[in-house]
Amino acid sequence: MSDNSLLSDHPFNQVPQLDAELYLPKQTEIDRALRYPYDAPEGAFVLDCGHLRPLHDAEILTGRTAVLSVGSNRAPVQLHRKFGKNAVVPVTPATLHDCDIVHVAMLGYYGAVPCTAFPSLGCHVRLNVAWLDADQLAEMHRTEAVGIAYDYVRFTDAAVTHLDFPEADGYRVPADTPLFGYSARAGVLDIGDGIPAALPVITAEGRQFSAFTQAEAVTFVRRLCQHNDARDHASFVADMRQDKLARDTIREVLSAHTLFATNAPWAVIDIECDDLDAFL
């Protein structure tokens, strides 16, 4: 039985939708870069065939793989973009411990400086977990360009706390549920003195790093890479989207301003991924 047939007469259809204008906005390609990593609900939700609803029935998690979302994958608009209008994706809240979410030392093909987890003792970040079926997991590998842009990883059991979601009648995700995710292969952006920059839109307790908005991160990258000309942010993004050679040159420059995690609470899983030319 497919997810869609499972939900066709499901009580989800009786549940009010969450704010579609906020969480499922229509985005231009420029918006995709400027507004990265996008808005995400704080609680549990289901992306249900183009609609967004609170999660009320935890049974839908059964048989799915739990994947920690640290950046744009937290957001319904990105899940909808990746999996399409017929996708059913349940998402639950979680906290990642002794890490922060920081900017990567690269410029994505769509013009944003992406992000990844990075160890930071005493910092705890509020994230979420997307529960993916087998086809969705394969698509996520493809869109994360596993083996090129990101590694597929498994987090240690102590790294993440699954949070209860009262909408699901006190259901608790088992503590031994294996949790997976993605880690940027390029390393993270060193903004000076061996320190990365966190994303202020990601809620954290005990944050130790300075925080750069997306606009500030792009400005920093432009200055490092001698692109600090008169173009506004949107014009720069539009140009970078069209110029792969320029993006590659920026990545080469940033390789001299890169930090790599040590003692990270995850281990890389070797997998094969096809069709990486279709990286989204």
Coordinates of C-alpha atoms in Angstrom, one line a residue, residues 31-272:
D31 CA 14.4 33.6 -3.6
R32 CA 15.9 30.1 -3.3
A33 CA 19.3 31.6 -2.7
L34 CA 18.4 34.8 -0.7
R35 CA 16.1 33.0 1.7
Y36 CA 18.1 29.9 2.4
P37 CA 17.6 27.8 4.6
Y38 CA 13.9 28.8 4.7
D39 CA 11.2 28.7 7.4
A40 CA 10.2 25.5 9.2
P41 CA 7.6 24.7 11.9
E42 CA 8.8 24.1 15.4
G43 CA 6.7 21.0 16.0
A44 CA 5.9 17.8 14.3
F45 CA 4.3 18.0 10.9
V46 CA 3.4 16.0 7.8
L47 CA 4.0 17.3 4.2
D48 CA 0.9 15.6 2.8
C49 CA 0.6 15.8 -1.0
G50 CA 1.3 19.5 -1.1
H51 CA -0.5 20.3 2.1
L52 CA 1.1 20.9 5.5
R53 CA -0.6 19.5 8.6
P54 CA 0.3 18.8 12.2
L55 CA 1.4 15.2 12.9
H56 CA -1.3 13.3 14.8
D57 CA -0.6 9.7 14.0
A58 CA 2.9 8.4 14.8
E59 CA 2.2 5.1 13.0
I60 CA 3.2 6.8 9.8
L61 CA 6.9 6.7 11.0
T62 CA 6.9 2.9 10.9
G63 CA 9.3 1.5 8.3
R64 CA 10.9 4.8 7.4
T65 CA 14.5 6.0 7.9
A66 CA 15.1 8.9 10.3
V67 CA 17.3 11.6 8.6
L68 CA 18.4 14.6 10.6
S69 CA 17.8 17.9 8.7
V70 CA 20.3 20.7 9.5
G71 CA 19.6 23.2 6.8
S72 CA 17.1 23.6 4.0
N73 CA 15.8 20.0 4.4
R74 CA 14.2 21.3 7.7
A75 CA 11.8 23.3 5.6
P76 CA 8.6 22.0 3.9
V77 CA 9.3 24.1 0.8
Q78 CA 12.5 22.2 0.2
L79 CA 11.0 18.8 0.9
H80 CA 8.2 19.7 -1.5
R81 CA 10.7 20.7 -4.1
K82 CA 12.7 17.5 -3.8
F83 CA 9.9 15.0 -3.5
G84 CA 7.1 16.5 -5.5
K85 CA 3.4 17.2 -5.1
N86 CA 2.4 13.6 -4.3
A87 CA 4.9 13.1 -1.5
V88 CA 4.0 12.2 2.1
V89 CA 6.8 13.1 4.5
P90 CA 6.4 13.1 8.3
V91 CA 8.8 15.3 10.2
T92 CA 9.5 15.3 14.0
P93 CA 11.5 17.7 16.2
A94 CA 14.9 16.8 17.6
T95 CA 17.9 18.4 19.3
L96 CA 21.5 18.0 18.2
H97 CA 23.9 18.1 21.1
D98 CA 27.4 19.6 21.2
C99 CA 27.2 20.9 17.7
D100 CA 26.2 24.0 15.8
I101 CA 25.0 24.5 12.3
V102 CA 27.5 26.6 10.3
H103 CA 28.2 27.8 6.8
V104 CA 30.1 25.5 4.4
A105 CA 33.1 26.7 2.5
M106 CA 31.4 26.6 -0.8
L107 CA 28.9 28.4 -3.0
G108 CA 26.0 26.2 -4.1
Y109 CA 25.0 26.1 -7.7
Y110 CA 21.8 28.0 -6.9
G111 CA 23.8 30.9 -5.3
A112 CA 23.6 30.2 -1.6
V113 CA 26.3 29.4 0.9
P114 CA 25.0 26.1 2.3
C115 CA 25.4 24.8 5.9
T116 CA 26.3 21.7 7.8
A117 CA 26.7 20.5 11.4
F118 CA 30.0 21.2 13.2
P119 CA 31.2 20.2 16.7
S120 CA 30.7 22.8 19.4
L121 CA 30.9 21.6 22.9
G122 CA 28.0 22.9 25.0
C123 CA 25.9 24.1 22.0
H124 CA 22.5 22.4 21.4
V125 CA 20.5 23.1 18.3
R126 CA 16.8 22.7 17.6
L127 CA 16.4 20.8 14.3
N128 CA 14.0 18.2 12.9
V129 CA 14.0 14.7 11.5
A130 CA 12.5 13.8 8.2
W131 CA 11.2 10.2 8.1
L132 CA 11.9 8.9 4.5
D133 CA 10.7 5.9 2.7
A134 CA 13.1 4.0 0.5
D135 CA 12.4 6.0 -2.7
Q136 CA 12.6 9.3 -0.8
L137 CA 15.9 8.3 0.8
A138 CA 17.4 7.5 -2.6
E139 CA 16.2 10.8 -3.9
M140 CA 17.7 12.6 -0.9
H141 CA 21.0 11.0 -1.6
R142 CA 20.8 12.2 -5.2
T143 CA 19.9 15.8 -4.3
E144 CA 22.6 15.9 -1.7
A145 CA 25.1 14.7 -4.3
V146 CA 26.4 12.0 -1.9
G147 CA 30.1 11.4 -2.5
I148 CA 30.6 14.8 -4.2
A149 CA 29.0 17.5 -2.1
Y150 CA 28.0 15.6 1.1
D151 CA 28.7 12.4 2.9
Y152 CA 25.9 10.2 4.2
V153 CA 26.5 9.7 7.9
R154 CA 25.1 7.9 11.0
F155 CA 25.0 9.9 14.2
T156 CA 26.1 8.5 17.5
D157 CA 23.2 7.5 19.9
A158 CA 24.1 10.3 22.3
A159 CA 24.3 13.1 19.7
V160 CA 20.6 13.6 19.1
T161 CA 17.5 13.7 21.4
H162 CA 14.2 12.9 19.8
L163 CA 11.6 15.2 21.2
D164 CA 8.1 14.3 22.2
F165 CA 5.3 15.8 20.1
P166 CA 2.1 16.1 22.0
E167 CA 0.0 16.1 18.9
A168 CA 0.7 12.4 18.7
D169 CA -0.7 11.6 22.1
G170 CA 2.7 11.4 23.9
Y171 CA 4.3 9.0 21.4
R172 CA 8.0 8.8 22.1
V173 CA 10.5 7.9 19.4
P174 CA 12.6 5.0 20.7
A175 CA 15.9 6.2 22.0
D176 CA 17.7 3.5 20.0
T177 CA 16.2 4.6 16.7
P178 CA 19.2 4.9 14.3
L179 CA 19.6 8.5 13.0
F180 CA 21.3 9.4 9.7
G181 CA 22.2 12.6 8.0
Y182 CA 24.6 14.4 5.7
S183 CA 27.9 16.2 6.3
A184 CA 29.5 18.6 3.8
R185 CA 32.7 17.2 2.2
A186 CA 34.1 20.7 1.5
G187 CA 34.5 21.6 5.2
V188 CA 33.2 24.7 6.8
L189 CA 34.0 28.4 6.2
D190 CA 36.7 29.8 8.5
I191 CA 35.8 33.4 9.2
G192 CA 39.0 34.0 11.0
D193 CA 41.1 32.5 13.8
G194 CA 39.9 29.0 13.0
I195 CA 36.2 29.8 13.8
P196 CA 33.2 29.1 11.7
A197 CA 30.0 31.1 11.4
A198 CA 26.6 29.8 12.6
L199 CA 23.2 30.5 11.0
P200 CA 21.1 32.8 13.2
V201 CA 17.9 31.4 11.9
I202 CA 18.7 28.0 13.5
T203 CA 17.7 28.1 17.2
A204 CA 20.5 27.2 19.5
E205 CA 21.3 27.2 23.2
G206 CA 24.9 27.8 24.3
R207 CA 26.0 29.1 20.9
Q208 CA 29.7 30.0 20.9
F209 CA 30.3 31.0 17.3
S210 CA 29.4 34.3 15.7
A211 CA 26.4 34.1 13.5
F212 CA 26.2 35.2 9.8
T213 CA 23.0 35.6 7.9
Q214 CA 22.9 34.3 4.4
A215 CA 23.5 37.8 3.1
E216 CA 26.5 38.3 5.5
A217 CA 27.9 34.9 4.5
V218 CA 27.7 35.7 0.8
T219 CA 29.2 39.2 1.4
F220 CA 32.1 37.5 3.2
V221 CA 32.7 35.0 0.4
R222 CA 32.5 37.8 -2.2
R223 CA 35.2 39.8 -0.3
L224 CA 37.5 36.7 0.0
C225 CA 37.1 35.9 -3.7
Q226 CA 37.4 39.4 -5.1
H227 CA 33.8 39.6 -6.1
N228 CA 33.1 42.6 -3.8
D229 CA 32.0 44.8 -6.7
A230 CA 28.9 47.1 -7.2
R231 CA 26.5 44.2 -7.9
D232 CA 23.7 43.8 -5.3
H233 CA 23.1 40.4 -3.7
A234 CA 20.4 39.3 -6.2
S235 CA 22.5 40.2 -9.2
F236 CA 25.5 38.3 -7.8
V237 CA 23.3 35.3 -7.2
A238 CA 21.9 35.5 -10.7
D239 CA 25.4 35.7 -12.2
M240 CA 26.7 32.8 -10.2
R241 CA 23.8 30.6 -11.2
Q242 CA 24.8 31.0 -14.8
D243 CA 28.6 30.7 -14.4
K244 CA 29.9 27.3 -13.2
L245 CA 33.5 28.3 -13.9
A246 CA 33.1 31.3 -11.5
R247 CA 31.6 29.0 -8.8
D248 CA 34.4 26.5 -9.2
T249 CA 36.9 29.3 -8.9
I250 CA 35.2 30.5 -5.7
R251 CA 35.4 27.0 -4.3
E252 CA 39.1 26.9 -5.0
V253 CA 39.7 30.1 -3.2
L254 CA 37.6 29.0 -0.3
S255 CA 39.6 25.8 0.1
A256 CA 42.3 28.0 1.8
H257 CA 39.7 29.2 4.3
T258 CA 38.3 25.8 5.4
L259 CA 37.9 24.0 8.7
F260 CA 37.3 20.3 9.0
A261 CA 35.5 18.6 12.0
T262 CA 37.5 16.5 14.5
N263 CA 35.8 14.2 17.0
A264 CA 32.5 14.7 15.2
P265 CA 29.6 12.7 16.6
W266 CA 28.9 10.8 13.4
A267 CA 30.5 8.2 11.1
V268 CA 30.5 8.2 7.3
I269 CA 28.6 5.5 5.6
D270 CA 29.9 4.4 2.2
I271 CA 27.2 4.2 -0.4
E272 CA 26.9 4.4 -4.1

